[in-house]
Amino acid sequence: MSKLAVVPGSFDPLTNGHLDIIKRAAKIFDRVNIVIMNNSAKESLFSIEERMELIAEVTGSLENVKVETSAGLMIEYAERVGAVAVVRGLRAVSDFEYEMQITSMNRVLDEEIETFFIMTNNQYSFLSSSIVKEVAKYGGNISELVPKPVEVALKKRYLAQ
């Protein structure tokens, strides 16, 4: 029986920090579904379809990784696809506090699905999609922060505005 893990997020946009977590999860689990969730608290720069295309392009060489989207509760998606685990990246103590709340709620909803936290590599500990968008908006160099297709998409998006 293959072990499926879910890596959820809004990925608006995907950063090298996200990609690092995805690659590491793909080494541990037989299959990994990246699931783009709609975060109603955030206004998205890229549509879900655009994010799916970018992530699929960037992760195309990872044979056991698939990109999907889902509305509603992430834990319900995980149940529906038969996931045994949810993988989340942690950058700092502040992330842990938030993630612990989410994990605790998910355990109430389904105690069979485990959550695995992967500490980000130090070089990405400051990195967030919000920071990347801010730097890109003002023409800063983001080449070390995001995969090349995401860099190109961000530059196009901000030049069009």
Short mmCIF file of C-alpha atoms in Angstrom, two decimals:
data_model
loop_
_atom_site.label_atom_id
_atom_site.label_comp_id
_atom_site.label_asym_id
_atom_site.label_seq_id
_atom_site.Cartn_x
_atom_site.Cartn_y
_atom_site.Cartn_z
CA MET A 1 0.00 0.00 0.00
CA SER A 2 1.49 3.33 -1.02
CA LYS A 3 1.58 6.16 1.46
CA LEU A 4 0.05 9.41 0.24
CA ALA A 5 0.86 12.75 1.86
CA VAL A 6 -0.85 16.07 1.23
CA VAL A 7 1.08 19.35 1.12
CA PRO A 8 -1.58 22.07 1.39
CA GLY A 9 -1.21 25.79 0.88
CA SER A 10 -2.31 28.79 -1.11
CA PHE A 11 1.04 28.91 -2.96
CA ASP A 12 0.44 32.47 -4.20
CA PRO A 13 3.13 32.21 -5.46
CA LEU A 14 5.15 29.03 -4.93
CA THR A 15 8.51 29.90 -3.37
CA ASN A 16 11.78 28.01 -3.15
CA GLY A 17 10.87 27.35 0.48
CA HIS A 18 7.66 25.60 -0.59
CA LEU A 19 9.56 23.68 -3.25
CA ASP A 20 12.15 22.54 -0.70
CA ILE A 21 9.41 21.12 1.55
CA ILE A 22 7.69 19.42 -1.41
CA LYS A 23 10.91 17.79 -2.62
CA ARG A 24 11.75 16.53 0.85
CA ALA A 25 8.23 15.15 1.34
CA ALA A 26 8.51 13.40 -2.04
CA LYS A 27 11.58 11.55 -0.74
CA ILE A 28 9.71 10.31 2.34
CA PHE A 29 6.26 9.43 0.98
CA ASP A 30 5.34 7.23 -1.98
CA ARG A 31 3.00 9.88 -3.37
CA VAL A 32 2.56 13.58 -2.62
CA ASN A 33 -0.43 15.70 -3.58
CA ILE A 34 0.18 19.42 -3.55
CA VAL A 35 -3.26 20.83 -2.89
CA ILE A 36 -3.93 24.47 -3.59
CA MET A 37 -6.43 25.71 -1.05
CA ASN A 38 -8.31 28.97 -1.32
CA ASN A 39 -7.42 31.21 1.61
CA SER A 40 -10.42 33.51 2.02
CA ALA A 41 -8.38 35.78 4.30
CA LYS A 42 -6.00 36.63 1.44
CA GLU A 43 -6.55 38.32 -1.90
CA SER A 44 -4.77 36.21 -4.49
CA LEU A 45 -2.39 37.58 -7.10
CA PHE A 46 -2.64 34.49 -9.31
CA SER A 47 -5.77 32.50 -10.09
CA ILE A 48 -5.95 28.92 -8.89
CA GLU A 49 -5.52 27.79 -12.50
CA GLU A 50 -2.38 29.89 -12.91
CA ARG A 51 -0.95 28.52 -9.66
CA MET A 52 -1.72 24.96 -10.76
CA GLU A 53 0.09 25.50 -14.05
CA LEU A 54 3.14 27.08 -12.41
CA ILE A 55 3.42 24.39 -9.74
CA ALA A 56 2.94 21.60 -12.28
CA GLU A 57 5.70 23.08 -14.44
CA VAL A 58 8.10 23.44 -11.52
CA THR A 59 7.41 19.98 -10.05
CA GLY A 60 7.07 18.13 -13.35
CA SER A 61 10.30 16.19 -12.81
CA LEU A 62 9.04 14.78 -9.49
CA GLU A 63 7.29 11.62 -10.65
CA ASN A 64 5.40 10.98 -7.40
CA VAL A 65 4.02 14.53 -7.08
CA LYS A 66 0.61 15.65 -8.32
CA VAL A 67 -1.01 19.11 -8.17
CA GLU A 68 -4.68 19.50 -7.29
CA THR A 69 -7.05 22.07 -5.86
CA SER A 70 -9.75 21.83 -3.26
CA ALA A 71 -12.33 24.07 -1.66
CA GLY A 72 -13.51 23.52 1.88
CA LEU A 73 -11.59 21.86 4.68
CA MET A 74 -8.17 20.46 3.91
CA ILE A 75 -8.76 17.46 6.19
CA GLU A 76 -11.84 16.52 4.14
CA TYR A 77 -9.71 16.62 0.99
CA ALA A 78 -7.08 14.43 2.70
CA GLU A 79 -9.77 11.91 3.68
CA ARG A 80 -11.25 11.91 0.17
CA VAL A 81 -7.92 11.10 -1.52
CA GLY A 82 -6.86 8.55 1.10
CA ALA A 83 -3.92 10.48 2.54
CA VAL A 84 -2.15 9.14 5.60
CA ALA A 85 -0.38 12.42 6.34
CA VAL A 86 -0.36 16.17 5.97
CA VAL A 87 3.05 17.79 5.53
CA ARG A 88 3.62 21.36 6.66
CA GLY A 89 6.75 23.48 6.57
CA LEU A 90 7.88 25.43 9.61
CA ARG A 91 10.05 28.55 9.46
CA ALA A 92 9.94 29.90 12.99
CA VAL A 93 8.34 29.50 16.40
CA SER A 94 5.46 31.74 15.28
CA ASP A 95 4.66 29.21 12.53
CA PHE A 96 4.58 26.42 15.09
CA GLU A 97 1.97 28.14 17.23
CA TYR A 98 -0.37 28.61 14.27
CA GLU A 99 0.29 25.14 12.87
CA MET A 100 -0.29 23.52 16.26
CA GLN A 101 -3.78 25.03 16.38
CA ILE A 102 -4.59 23.76 12.88
CA THR A 103 -3.14 20.32 13.63
CA SER A 104 -5.12 20.05 16.85
CA MET A 105 -8.35 20.86 15.03
CA ASN A 106 -7.52 18.40 12.27
CA ARG A 107 -6.97 15.68 14.90
CA VAL A 108 -10.45 16.36 16.25
CA LEU A 109 -11.87 16.02 12.73
CA ASP A 110 -9.82 12.91 11.81
CA GLU A 111 -7.39 11.39 14.26
CA GLU A 112 -6.14 8.87 11.68
CA ILE A 113 -4.36 11.43 9.51
CA GLU A 114 -0.98 12.42 10.93
CA THR A 115 0.69 15.80 10.51
CA PHE A 116 4.40 15.97 9.78
CA PHE A 117 6.30 19.22 10.24
CA ILE A 118 9.43 19.73 8.16
CA MET A 119 11.74 22.52 9.25
CA THR A 120 12.68 24.74 6.37
CA ASN A 121 16.28 25.03 5.32
CA ASN A 122 17.85 28.06 7.00
CA GLN A 123 18.25 29.88 3.68
CA TYR A 124 14.44 30.01 3.39
CA SER A 125 13.57 30.75 7.02
CA PHE A 126 12.56 34.36 6.23
CA LEU A 127 10.76 33.56 3.00
CA SER A 128 7.03 33.95 2.45
CA SER A 129 4.84 34.45 -0.59
CA SER A 130 3.90 37.89 0.75
CA ILE A 131 7.53 39.01 0.95
CA VAL A 132 8.21 37.69 -2.55
CA LYS A 133 5.22 39.59 -3.97
CA GLU A 134 6.31 42.79 -2.24
CA VAL A 135 9.85 42.59 -3.59
CA ALA A 136 8.63 41.65 -7.08
CA LYS A 137 6.10 44.49 -7.10
CA TYR A 138 8.92 47.03 -6.77
CA GLY A 139 11.23 45.32 -9.26
CA GLY A 140 13.58 43.73 -6.75
CA ASN A 141 15.64 40.66 -7.54
CA ILE A 142 13.65 37.53 -6.65
CA SER A 143 15.74 35.03 -8.65
CA GLU A 144 17.00 33.29 -5.48
CA LEU A 145 13.55 33.22 -3.88
CA VAL A 146 11.34 31.49 -6.45
CA PRO A 147 11.70 28.98 -9.29
CA LYS A 148 12.36 30.58 -12.71
CA PRO A 149 8.80 30.08 -14.12
CA VAL A 150 7.38 31.82 -11.04
CA GLU A 151 9.88 34.67 -11.38
CA VAL A 152 8.84 35.17 -15.01
CA ALA A 153 5.13 35.07 -14.10
CA LEU A 154 5.59 37.60 -11.30
CA LYS A 155 7.50 40.00 -13.53
CA LYS A 156 4.80 39.75 -16.21
CA ARG A 157 2.03 40.29 -13.66
CA TYR A 158 3.58 43.38 -12.16
CA LEU A 159 4.58 44.87 -15.52
CA ALA A 160 0.95 44.55 -16.61
CA GLN A 161 -0.30 46.57 -13.63
#
